[in-house]
C-alpha cells in the first residue's frame, strides 16, 4: 500500500517534469509551415491525457498547475495565466472524457484537449487584451487544434504501452 | 477503450471543423475604412486606413497604417503573432499582441452586430 503510493508520487513527479520539459522544448521549435503563426503542437497535452487516464484528479491538476507556474516564471504573468486557463480547461475535459466517460479514442481526446487548451488561452487573451478582436483567431485556432490534436493523439496511442508499464508499478502495489 | 479512433472521435472532429467553418463564414469580408487601436482594452486611437502612410508606436508595438490597410510592423514581444497577422483591410480583421496588450481591429459598419465585432 505504502510503496504503491510512493511509486504513484514518483510517476506524478516524473510526468510533471516531462510536461514542463516538453512545453519548454516545444517553444524552441520553429513555427510549422502548415500551422498558423503562434500555434504549438502541444506535446505536454499527451502527459495530461495519460495522467487523466490513470493517475487521477489531484495528480492531473497538479501537473497542469506546475506547468503554468513554469510558464509564469519563464515567460511572465500573462503567459502563466494563459497556460493555467488552457491547462485547467483541457485537464478537466480530459478527466471527464478519458477518466470518466471513456468514450473517446486517442485521436478524439487529443483534438478535444487541444481545442480546450486553446479556448482557455483565447479567453484569457480576451480579458488581458480587453477586445473581442482575439476571437477572430477562433476558426484558424480550431483547425490548427484538429491538426495538432491528431498528432498528439497518435503519439499518445503509440506511447501508451510504455506508459502502461509504469502504471502497473503503482496499481499492482495498490491492490495489495 | 484505448483505441486510436472511435465513433465519438469522428463526431468530435467533424463538429470542430463545422464550428470553424461556421465562424469563418460569419466573418464579414467587406473592406473597412477605420481601424481601432486598443491598449489594455481601452480605445487608444481610431485611424483612417485610407489616408497617408503613418507610423505610430504604442506600448512597444509599431503600427503602420494608410494606403488602404494597417499592419503591425514590429513588436517587442517574443512570438510576434501580431506581426505575422499581416496587412489588415477587411472589416473585423484584427491583429493582437497579447504580451503588450495592444490590439488593432478594422471597424465594421454595423457596430452592434456581434459578428462584426468578434469576426
PDB file of C-alpha atoms in Angstrom:
ATOM      1  CA  UNK A   1       0.000   0.000   0.000  1.00  0.00           C
ATOM      2  CA  UNK A   2       2.640   2.426   1.131  1.00  0.00           C
ATOM      3  CA  UNK A   3       5.129   1.714  -1.634  1.00  0.00           C
ATOM      4  CA  UNK A   4       2.343   1.931  -4.215  1.00  0.00           C
ATOM      5  CA  UNK A   5       1.646   5.438  -3.061  1.00  0.00           C
ATOM      6  CA  UNK A   6       5.298   6.337  -3.284  1.00  0.00           C
ATOM      7  CA  UNK A   7       5.502   4.917  -6.781  1.00  0.00           C
ATOM      8  CA  UNK A   8       2.482   6.910  -7.823  1.00  0.00           C
ATOM      9  CA  UNK A   9       4.058  10.031  -6.368  1.00  0.00           C
ATOM     10  CA  UNK A  10       7.264   9.298  -8.263  1.00  0.00           C
ATOM     11  CA  UNK A  11       5.428   8.782 -11.532  1.00  0.00           C
ATOM     12  CA  UNK A  12       3.499  12.020 -10.954  1.00  0.00           C
ATOM     13  CA  UNK A  13       6.768  13.878 -10.362  1.00  0.00           C
ATOM     14  CA  UNK A  14       8.304  12.293 -13.444  1.00  0.00           C
ATOM     15  CA  UNK A  15       5.335  13.278 -15.578  1.00  0.00           C
ATOM     16  CA  UNK A  16       5.272  16.784 -14.170  1.00  0.00           C
ATOM     17  CA  UNK A  17       8.865  17.355 -15.195  1.00  0.00           C
ATOM     18  CA  UNK A  18       8.207  15.674 -18.531  1.00  0.00           C
ATOM     19  CA  UNK A  19       5.331  18.030 -19.314  1.00  0.00           C
ATOM     20  CA  UNK A  20       7.411  21.073 -18.333  1.00  0.00           C
ATOM     21  CA  UNK A  21      10.342  19.920 -20.459  1.00  0.00           C
ATOM     22  CA  UNK A  22       8.109  19.133 -23.429  1.00  0.00           C
ATOM     23  CA  UNK A  23       6.461  22.538 -23.358  1.00  0.00           C
ATOM     24  CA  UNK A  24       9.824  24.265 -22.952  1.00  0.00           C
ATOM     25  CA  UNK A  25      11.433  22.366 -25.833  1.00  0.00           C
ATOM     26  CA  UNK A  26       8.383  22.970 -27.961  1.00  0.00           C
ATOM     27  CA  UNK A  27       8.830  26.728 -27.753  1.00  0.00           C
ATOM     28  CA  UNK A  28      12.218  26.341 -29.459  1.00  0.00           C
ATOM     29  CA  UNK A  29      10.639  24.677 -32.459  1.00  0.00           C
ATOM     30  CA  UNK A  30      10.187  26.966 -35.446  1.00  0.00           C
ATOM     31  CA  UNK A  31       6.614  27.683 -36.467  1.00  0.00           C
ATOM     32  CA  UNK A  32       5.360  24.835 -38.587  1.00  0.00           C
ATOM     33  CA  UNK A  33       4.607  25.735 -42.159  1.00  0.00           C
ATOM     34  CA  UNK A  34       1.170  24.149 -42.130  1.00  0.00           C
ATOM     35  CA  UNK A  35       0.164  25.721 -38.834  1.00  0.00           C
ATOM     36  CA  UNK A  36      -0.779  29.372 -38.339  1.00  0.00           C
ATOM     37  CA  UNK A  37       1.696  31.640 -36.546  1.00  0.00           C
ATOM     38  CA  UNK A  38       1.864  31.058 -32.824  1.00  0.00           C
ATOM     39  CA  UNK A  39       0.416  27.564 -32.947  1.00  0.00           C
ATOM     40  CA  UNK A  40       2.300  24.962 -30.957  1.00  0.00           C
ATOM     41  CA  UNK A  41       1.911  21.194 -31.251  1.00  0.00           C
ATOM     42  CA  UNK A  42       1.077  20.909 -27.541  1.00  0.00           C
ATOM     43  CA  UNK A  43       3.065  17.790 -26.710  1.00  0.00           C
ATOM     44  CA  UNK A  44       2.566  18.250 -22.994  1.00  0.00           C
ATOM     45  CA  UNK A  45      -1.128  17.522 -23.571  1.00  0.00           C
ATOM     46  CA  UNK A  46      -0.041  13.909 -24.073  1.00  0.00           C
ATOM     47  CA  UNK A  47       1.163  13.833 -20.489  1.00  0.00           C
ATOM     48  CA  UNK A  48      -2.031  15.402 -19.183  1.00  0.00           C
ATOM     49  CA  UNK A  49      -4.116  12.911 -21.164  1.00  0.00           C
ATOM     50  CA  UNK A  50      -2.279   9.932 -19.726  1.00  0.00           C
ATOM     51  CA  UNK A  51      -2.435  11.419 -16.269  1.00  0.00           C
ATOM     52  CA  UNK A  52      -6.192  11.862 -16.585  1.00  0.00           C
ATOM     53  CA  UNK A  53      -6.462   8.227 -17.671  1.00  0.00           C
ATOM     54  CA  UNK A  54      -4.536   6.601 -14.887  1.00  0.00           C
ATOM     55  CA  UNK A  55      -3.055   8.888 -12.273  1.00  0.00           C
ATOM     56  CA  UNK A  56      -6.174  10.628 -11.026  1.00  0.00           C
ATOM     57  CA  UNK A  57      -7.730  14.021 -10.425  1.00  0.00           C
ATOM     58  CA  UNK A  58      -5.321  15.694  -7.939  1.00  0.00           C
ATOM     59  CA  UNK A  59      -2.256  14.469  -9.838  1.00  0.00           C
ATOM     60  CA  UNK A  60      -3.545  15.779 -13.172  1.00  0.00           C
ATOM     61  CA  UNK A  61      -4.413  19.171 -11.730  1.00  0.00           C
ATOM     62  CA  UNK A  62      -1.011  19.328 -10.054  1.00  0.00           C
ATOM     63  CA  UNK A  63       0.794  18.678 -13.339  1.00  0.00           C
ATOM     64  CA  UNK A  64      -1.243  21.407 -15.058  1.00  0.00           C
ATOM     65  CA  UNK A  65      -0.577  23.941 -12.306  1.00  0.00           C
ATOM     66  CA  UNK A  66       3.133  23.141 -12.167  1.00  0.00           C
ATOM     67  CA  UNK A  67       3.393  23.687 -15.909  1.00  0.00           C
ATOM     68  CA  UNK A  68       1.574  27.010 -15.621  1.00  0.00           C
ATOM     69  CA  UNK A  69       3.892  28.053 -12.800  1.00  0.00           C
ATOM     70  CA  UNK A  70       6.872  27.283 -15.004  1.00  0.00           C
ATOM     71  CA  UNK A  71       5.387  29.385 -17.812  1.00  0.00           C
ATOM     72  CA  UNK A  72       4.822  32.169 -15.287  1.00  0.00           C
ATOM     73  CA  UNK A  73       8.470  32.062 -14.174  1.00  0.00           C
ATOM     74  CA  UNK A  74       9.971  31.918 -17.641  1.00  0.00           C
ATOM     75  CA  UNK A  75       7.577  33.926 -19.772  1.00  0.00           C
ATOM     76  CA  UNK A  76       5.713  36.222 -17.404  1.00  0.00           C
ATOM     77  CA  UNK A  77       2.310  36.624 -15.798  1.00  0.00           C
ATOM     78  CA  UNK A  78       0.222  36.731 -18.966  1.00  0.00           C
ATOM     79  CA  UNK A  79       1.790  33.550 -20.342  1.00  0.00           C
ATOM     80  CA  UNK A  80       1.387  31.868 -16.948  1.00  0.00           C
ATOM     81  CA  UNK A  81      -2.268  32.798 -16.778  1.00  0.00           C
ATOM     82  CA  UNK A  82      -2.851  31.622 -20.342  1.00  0.00           C
ATOM     83  CA  UNK A  83      -1.142  28.329 -19.606  1.00  0.00           C
ATOM     84  CA  UNK A  84      -3.163  27.882 -16.416  1.00  0.00           C
ATOM     85  CA  UNK A  85      -6.516  28.602 -18.062  1.00  0.00           C
ATOM     86  CA  UNK A  86      -5.760  26.428 -21.083  1.00  0.00           C
ATOM     87  CA  UNK A  87      -4.308  23.648 -18.969  1.00  0.00           C
ATOM     88  CA  UNK A  88      -7.128  23.575 -16.440  1.00  0.00           C
ATOM     89  CA  UNK A  89      -9.814  23.593 -19.116  1.00  0.00           C
ATOM     90  CA  UNK A  90      -8.209  20.792 -21.105  1.00  0.00           C
ATOM     91  CA  UNK A  91      -7.223  18.928 -17.928  1.00  0.00           C
ATOM     92  CA  UNK A  92     -10.775  18.916 -16.588  1.00  0.00           C
ATOM     93  CA  UNK A  93     -12.099  17.987 -20.022  1.00  0.00           C
ATOM     94  CA  UNK A  94      -9.679  15.053 -20.209  1.00  0.00           C
ATOM     95  CA  UNK A  95     -10.571  13.935 -16.684  1.00  0.00           C
ATOM     96  CA  UNK A  96     -14.210  13.795 -17.764  1.00  0.00           C
ATOM     97  CA  UNK A  97     -13.798  12.258 -21.217  1.00  0.00           C
ATOM     98  CA  UNK A  98     -10.852   9.930 -20.602  1.00  0.00           C
ATOM     99  CA  UNK A  99     -11.220   9.335 -16.881  1.00  0.00           C
ATOM    100  CA  UNK A 100     -14.987   9.060 -16.526  1.00  0.00           C
ATOM    101  CA  UNK A 101     -16.868   8.646 -19.807  1.00  0.00           C
ATOM    102  CA  UNK A 102     -14.218   6.592 -21.642  1.00  0.00           C
ATOM    103  CA  UNK A 103     -15.944   7.090 -24.959  1.00  0.00           C
ATOM    104  CA  UNK A 104     -13.248   8.829 -26.941  1.00  0.00           C
ATOM    105  CA  UNK A 105     -10.277   7.216 -28.594  1.00  0.00           C
ATOM    106  CA  UNK A 106      -6.820   8.729 -28.541  1.00  0.00           C
ATOM    107  CA  UNK A 107      -7.273  10.982 -31.561  1.00  0.00           C
ATOM    108  CA  UNK A 108     -10.554  12.425 -30.298  1.00  0.00           C
ATOM    109  CA  UNK A 109      -9.029  13.035 -26.890  1.00  0.00           C
ATOM    110  CA  UNK A 110      -6.083  14.802 -28.483  1.00  0.00           C
ATOM    111  CA  UNK A 111      -8.320  17.067 -30.562  1.00  0.00           C
ATOM    112  CA  UNK A 112     -10.606  17.824 -27.635  1.00  0.00           C
ATOM    113  CA  UNK A 113      -7.646  18.569 -25.405  1.00  0.00           C
ATOM    114  CA  UNK A 114      -6.120  20.930 -27.982  1.00  0.00           C
ATOM    115  CA  UNK A 115      -9.427  22.734 -28.543  1.00  0.00           C
ATOM    116  CA  UNK A 116      -9.966  23.186 -24.798  1.00  0.00           C
ATOM    117  CA  UNK A 117      -6.406  24.352 -24.268  1.00  0.00           C
ATOM    118  CA  UNK A 118      -6.680  26.967 -26.995  1.00  0.00           C
ATOM    119  CA  UNK A 119     -10.118  28.084 -25.876  1.00  0.00           C
ATOM    120  CA  UNK A 120      -8.787  28.706 -22.371  1.00  0.00           C
ATOM    121  CA  UNK A 121      -5.927  30.745 -23.779  1.00  0.00           C
ATOM    122  CA  UNK A 122      -8.259  32.689 -26.047  1.00  0.00           C
ATOM    123  CA  UNK A 123     -10.496  33.541 -23.087  1.00  0.00           C
ATOM    124  CA  UNK A 124      -7.526  34.829 -21.088  1.00  0.00           C
ATOM    125  CA  UNK A 125      -6.263  36.883 -24.011  1.00  0.00           C
ATOM    126  CA  UNK A 126      -9.786  38.258 -24.375  1.00  0.00           C
ATOM    127  CA  UNK A 127      -9.547  39.586 -20.825  1.00  0.00           C
ATOM    128  CA  UNK A 128      -5.940  40.784 -20.976  1.00  0.00           C
ATOM    129  CA  UNK A 129      -6.270  42.430 -24.370  1.00  0.00           C
ATOM    130  CA  UNK A 130      -9.782  43.534 -23.493  1.00  0.00           C
ATOM    131  CA  UNK A 131     -11.056  43.238 -27.022  1.00  0.00           C
ATOM    132  CA  UNK A 132     -13.216  40.662 -28.687  1.00  0.00           C
ATOM    133  CA  UNK A 133     -10.844  41.025 -31.629  1.00  0.00           C
ATOM    134  CA  UNK A 134      -8.983  37.968 -30.323  1.00  0.00           C
ATOM    135  CA  UNK A 135     -11.890  35.759 -31.335  1.00  0.00           C
ATOM    136  CA  UNK A 136     -11.020  36.476 -34.937  1.00  0.00           C
ATOM    137  CA  UNK A 137      -8.415  33.781 -34.420  1.00  0.00           C
ATOM    138  CA  UNK A 138     -11.031  31.216 -33.409  1.00  0.00           C
ATOM    139  CA  UNK A 139     -11.626  29.491 -36.787  1.00  0.00           C
ATOM    140  CA  UNK A 140      -7.904  29.222 -37.524  1.00  0.00           C
ATOM    141  CA  UNK A 141      -7.299  28.020 -33.994  1.00  0.00           C
ATOM    142  CA  UNK A 142      -9.963  25.297 -34.277  1.00  0.00           C
ATOM    143  CA  UNK A 143      -8.487  23.925 -37.500  1.00  0.00           C
ATOM    144  CA  UNK A 144      -4.986  24.042 -36.011  1.00  0.00           C
ATOM    145  CA  UNK A 145      -6.329  22.185 -32.964  1.00  0.00           C
ATOM    146  CA  UNK A 146      -7.589  19.376 -35.159  1.00  0.00           C
ATOM    147  CA  UNK A 147      -4.183  19.073 -36.823  1.00  0.00           C
ATOM    148  CA  UNK A 148      -2.157  19.155 -33.599  1.00  0.00           C
ATOM    149  CA  UNK A 149      -4.734  17.056 -31.746  1.00  0.00           C
ATOM    150  CA  UNK A 150      -4.486  14.243 -34.276  1.00  0.00           C
ATOM    151  CA  UNK A 151      -0.702  14.277 -33.901  1.00  0.00           C
ATOM    152  CA  UNK A 152      -0.693  14.293 -30.082  1.00  0.00           C
ATOM    153  CA  UNK A 153      -3.457  11.663 -30.010  1.00  0.00           C
ATOM    154  CA  UNK A 154      -1.471   9.379 -32.297  1.00  0.00           C
ATOM    155  CA  UNK A 155       1.650   9.865 -30.175  1.00  0.00           C
ATOM    156  CA  UNK A 156      -0.381   9.060 -27.051  1.00  0.00           C
ATOM    157  CA  UNK A 157      -1.600   5.830 -28.648  1.00  0.00           C
ATOM    158  CA  UNK A 158       1.962   4.901 -29.621  1.00  0.00           C
ATOM    159  CA  UNK A 159       3.349   5.711 -26.166  1.00  0.00           C
ATOM    160  CA  UNK A 160       0.536   4.072 -24.214  1.00  0.00           C
ATOM    161  CA  UNK A 161       2.088   0.588 -23.927  1.00  0.00           C
ATOM    162  CA  UNK A 162       5.156   2.116 -22.274  1.00  0.00           C
ATOM    163  CA  UNK A 163       3.084   4.339 -20.004  1.00  0.00           C
ATOM    164  CA  UNK A 164       1.005   1.305 -19.047  1.00  0.00           C
ATOM    165  CA  UNK A 165       4.147  -0.408 -17.850  1.00  0.00           C
ATOM    166  CA  UNK A 166       4.631   2.453 -15.441  1.00  0.00           C
ATOM    167  CA  UNK A 167       1.023   2.303 -14.371  1.00  0.00           C
ATOM    168  CA  UNK A 168       1.392  -1.369 -13.418  1.00  0.00           C
ATOM    169  CA  UNK A 169       4.073  -0.385 -10.955  1.00  0.00           C
ATOM    170  CA  UNK A 170       1.711   1.505  -8.732  1.00  0.00           C
ATOM    171  CA  UNK A 171      -1.665  -0.111  -9.438  1.00  0.00           C
ATOM    172  CA  UNK A 172      -0.348  -3.579  -8.528  1.00  0.00           C
ATOM    173  CA  UNK A 173       1.088  -2.310  -5.306  1.00  0.00           C
ATOM    174  CA  UNK A 174      -2.131  -0.506  -4.515  1.00  0.00           C
ATOM    175  CA  UNK A 175      -4.090  -3.737  -4.700  1.00  0.00           C
ATOM    176  CA  UNK A 176      -2.004  -5.436  -2.084  1.00  0.00           C
TER     177      UNK A 176
ATOM    178  CA  UNK B   1     -11.234   1.580 -24.776  1.00  0.00           C
ATOM    179  CA  UNK B   2      -7.797   2.859 -25.713  1.00  0.00           C
ATOM    180  CA  UNK B   3      -8.431   2.641 -29.425  1.00  0.00           C
ATOM    181  CA  UNK B   4      -6.887   5.121 -31.798  1.00  0.00           C
ATOM    182  CA  UNK B   5     -10.169   6.321 -33.278  1.00  0.00           C
ATOM    183  CA  UNK B   6     -13.722   5.730 -32.084  1.00  0.00           C
ATOM    184  CA  UNK B   7     -17.056   6.860 -33.433  1.00  0.00           C
ATOM    185  CA  UNK B   8     -17.103   9.623 -30.813  1.00  0.00           C
ATOM    186  CA  UNK B   9     -13.783  10.882 -32.203  1.00  0.00           C
ATOM    187  CA  UNK B  10     -15.174  11.229 -35.706  1.00  0.00           C
ATOM    188  CA  UNK B  11     -18.110  13.186 -34.295  1.00  0.00           C
ATOM    189  CA  UNK B  12     -15.775  15.449 -32.295  1.00  0.00           C
ATOM    190  CA  UNK B  13     -13.519  16.213 -35.267  1.00  0.00           C
ATOM    191  CA  UNK B  14     -16.458  16.852 -37.581  1.00  0.00           C
ATOM    192  CA  UNK B  15     -18.058  19.131 -35.004  1.00  0.00           C
ATOM    193  CA  UNK B  16     -14.854  21.139 -34.553  1.00  0.00           C
ATOM    194  CA  UNK B  17     -14.351  21.556 -38.299  1.00  0.00           C
ATOM    195  CA  UNK B  18     -18.005  22.548 -38.775  1.00  0.00           C
ATOM    196  CA  UNK B  19     -17.727  25.068 -35.956  1.00  0.00           C
ATOM    197  CA  UNK B  20     -14.600  26.540 -37.551  1.00  0.00           C
ATOM    198  CA  UNK B  21     -16.315  26.760 -40.929  1.00  0.00           C
ATOM    199  CA  UNK B  22     -19.368  28.340 -39.279  1.00  0.00           C
ATOM    200  CA  UNK B  23     -17.271  31.017 -37.569  1.00  0.00           C
ATOM    201  CA  UNK B  24     -15.327  31.571 -40.768  1.00  0.00           C
ATOM    202  CA  UNK B  25     -18.453  32.103 -42.861  1.00  0.00           C
ATOM    203  CA  UNK B  26     -19.820  34.566 -40.318  1.00  0.00           C
ATOM    204  CA  UNK B  27     -16.710  36.710 -40.657  1.00  0.00           C
ATOM    205  CA  UNK B  28     -17.515  39.891 -42.511  1.00  0.00           C
ATOM    206  CA  UNK B  29     -15.334  40.323 -45.534  1.00  0.00           C
ATOM    207  CA  UNK B  30     -16.079  43.899 -46.578  1.00  0.00           C
ATOM    208  CA  UNK B  31     -13.296  46.432 -46.674  1.00  0.00           C
ATOM    209  CA  UNK B  32     -13.242  48.744 -43.717  1.00  0.00           C
ATOM    210  CA  UNK B  33     -12.302  52.386 -43.529  1.00  0.00           C
ATOM    211  CA  UNK B  34     -11.201  52.912 -39.979  1.00  0.00           C
ATOM    212  CA  UNK B  35      -9.227  50.858 -37.518  1.00  0.00           C
ATOM    213  CA  UNK B  36      -9.289  50.965 -33.747  1.00  0.00           C
ATOM    214  CA  UNK B  37      -6.064  50.603 -31.829  1.00  0.00           C
ATOM    215  CA  UNK B  38      -6.694  49.488 -28.271  1.00  0.00           C
ATOM    216  CA  UNK B  39      -4.385  49.357 -25.291  1.00  0.00           C
ATOM    217  CA  UNK B  40      -5.487  47.361 -22.254  1.00  0.00           C
ATOM    218  CA  UNK B  41      -8.888  47.080 -23.884  1.00  0.00           C
ATOM    219  CA  UNK B  42      -9.418  50.827 -23.932  1.00  0.00           C
ATOM    220  CA  UNK B  43      -9.589  52.657 -27.191  1.00  0.00           C
ATOM    221  CA  UNK B  44      -6.311  54.451 -27.772  1.00  0.00           C
ATOM    222  CA  UNK B  45      -6.905  55.930 -31.195  1.00  0.00           C
ATOM    223  CA  UNK B  46      -9.111  55.366 -34.219  1.00  0.00           C
ATOM    224  CA  UNK B  47      -7.330  55.873 -37.517  1.00  0.00           C
ATOM    225  CA  UNK B  48      -8.302  56.155 -41.143  1.00  0.00           C
ATOM    226  CA  UNK B  49      -6.573  53.385 -43.043  1.00  0.00           C
ATOM    227  CA  UNK B  50      -7.071  55.030 -46.419  1.00  0.00           C
ATOM    228  CA  UNK B  51      -5.032  58.124 -45.627  1.00  0.00           C
ATOM    229  CA  UNK B  52      -1.340  58.759 -45.952  1.00  0.00           C
ATOM    230  CA  UNK B  53       1.173  56.237 -44.638  1.00  0.00           C
ATOM    231  CA  UNK B  54       1.716  56.892 -40.964  1.00  0.00           C
ATOM    232  CA  UNK B  55       3.683  55.025 -38.337  1.00  0.00           C
ATOM    233  CA  UNK B  56       2.866  55.072 -34.663  1.00  0.00           C
ATOM    234  CA  UNK B  57       4.291  53.210 -31.696  1.00  0.00           C
ATOM    235  CA  UNK B  58       2.157  52.095 -28.757  1.00  0.00           C
ATOM    236  CA  UNK B  59       3.467  50.029 -25.832  1.00  0.00           C
ATOM    237  CA  UNK B  60       6.411  48.764 -27.870  1.00  0.00           C
ATOM    238  CA  UNK B  61       4.242  47.843 -30.840  1.00  0.00           C
ATOM    239  CA  UNK B  62       4.898  49.793 -34.014  1.00  0.00           C
ATOM    240  CA  UNK B  63       1.870  50.090 -36.253  1.00  0.00           C
ATOM    241  CA  UNK B  64       1.796  51.364 -39.833  1.00  0.00           C
ATOM    242  CA  UNK B  65      -1.437  52.475 -41.478  1.00  0.00           C
ATOM    243  CA  UNK B  66      -2.560  54.242 -44.616  1.00  0.00           C
ATOM    244  CA  UNK B  67      -2.896  53.426 -48.289  1.00  0.00           C
ATOM    245  CA  UNK B  68      -5.819  51.070 -47.688  1.00  0.00           C
ATOM    246  CA  UNK B  69      -4.524  48.843 -44.927  1.00  0.00           C
ATOM    247  CA  UNK B  70      -2.974  48.672 -41.498  1.00  0.00           C
ATOM    248  CA  UNK B  71      -0.343  46.327 -40.174  1.00  0.00           C
ATOM    249  CA  UNK B  72       1.887  45.782 -37.199  1.00  0.00           C
ATOM    250  CA  UNK B  73       5.433  46.347 -38.380  1.00  0.00           C
ATOM    251  CA  UNK B  74       7.283  45.254 -35.295  1.00  0.00           C
ATOM    252  CA  UNK B  75       6.715  44.453 -31.664  1.00  0.00           C
ATOM    253  CA  UNK B  76       8.874  43.944 -28.606  1.00  0.00           C
ATOM    254  CA  UNK B  77       7.075  40.709 -27.797  1.00  0.00           C
ATOM    255  CA  UNK B  78       8.537  37.270 -28.342  1.00  0.00           C
ATOM    256  CA  UNK B  79       6.135  35.382 -30.554  1.00  0.00           C
ATOM    257  CA  UNK B  80       5.319  38.236 -32.970  1.00  0.00           C
ATOM    258  CA  UNK B  81       1.947  36.692 -33.741  1.00  0.00           C
ATOM    259  CA  UNK B  82       0.648  40.218 -34.323  1.00  0.00           C
ATOM    260  CA  UNK B  83       3.317  40.915 -36.954  1.00  0.00           C
ATOM    261  CA  UNK B  84       2.552  37.640 -38.704  1.00  0.00           C
ATOM    262  CA  UNK B  85      -1.121  38.612 -38.887  1.00  0.00           C
ATOM    263  CA  UNK B  86      -0.032  40.744 -41.838  1.00  0.00           C
ATOM    264  CA  UNK B  87      -1.909  43.543 -43.547  1.00  0.00           C
ATOM    265  CA  UNK B  88      -5.482  44.117 -42.461  1.00  0.00           C
ATOM    266  CA  UNK B  89      -8.095  45.806 -44.591  1.00  0.00           C
ATOM    267  CA  UNK B  90     -11.325  43.844 -44.195  1.00  0.00           C
ATOM    268  CA  UNK B  91     -13.915  44.561 -41.557  1.00  0.00           C
ATOM    269  CA  UNK B  92     -13.424  42.602 -38.380  1.00  0.00           C
ATOM    270  CA  UNK B  93      -9.870  41.577 -39.199  1.00  0.00           C
ATOM    271  CA  UNK B  94      -7.575  42.003 -36.275  1.00  0.00           C
ATOM    272  CA  UNK B  95      -4.048  41.666 -35.010  1.00  0.00           C
ATOM    273  CA  UNK B  96      -3.473  41.142 -31.324  1.00  0.00           C
ATOM    274  CA  UNK B  97      -0.334  41.388 -29.273  1.00  0.00           C
ATOM    275  CA  UNK B  98      -1.231  39.685 -26.012  1.00  0.00           C
ATOM    276  CA  UNK B  99       2.090  40.310 -24.194  1.00  0.00           C
ATOM    277  CA  UNK B 100       1.918  44.067 -24.834  1.00  0.00           C
ATOM    278  CA  UNK B 101      -1.886  44.154 -24.506  1.00  0.00           C
ATOM    279  CA  UNK B 102      -2.318  46.002 -27.782  1.00  0.00           C
ATOM    280  CA  UNK B 103      -4.917  45.173 -30.383  1.00  0.00           C
ATOM    281  CA  UNK B 104      -5.682  46.537 -33.817  1.00  0.00           C
ATOM    282  CA  UNK B 105      -9.048  45.913 -35.366  1.00  0.00           C
ATOM    283  CA  UNK B 106     -10.741  47.077 -38.540  1.00  0.00           C
ATOM    284  CA  UNK B 107     -14.072  48.588 -37.637  1.00  0.00           C
ATOM    285  CA  UNK B 108     -17.248  47.210 -39.095  1.00  0.00           C
ATOM    286  CA  UNK B 109     -20.050  49.397 -40.337  1.00  0.00           C
ATOM    287  CA  UNK B 110     -22.730  47.948 -38.089  1.00  0.00           C
ATOM    288  CA  UNK B 111     -21.283  48.420 -34.636  1.00  0.00           C
ATOM    289  CA  UNK B 112     -23.879  46.397 -32.784  1.00  0.00           C
ATOM    290  CA  UNK B 113     -23.868  43.249 -34.880  1.00  0.00           C
ATOM    291  CA  UNK B 114     -21.906  40.880 -32.638  1.00  0.00           C
ATOM    292  CA  UNK B 115     -20.137  39.127 -35.500  1.00  0.00           C
ATOM    293  CA  UNK B 116     -18.881  42.348 -36.996  1.00  0.00           C
ATOM    294  CA  UNK B 117     -17.032  42.838 -33.739  1.00  0.00           C
ATOM    295  CA  UNK B 118     -15.881  39.322 -32.983  1.00  0.00           C
ATOM    296  CA  UNK B 119     -15.002  38.385 -36.568  1.00  0.00           C
TER     297      UNK B 119
END
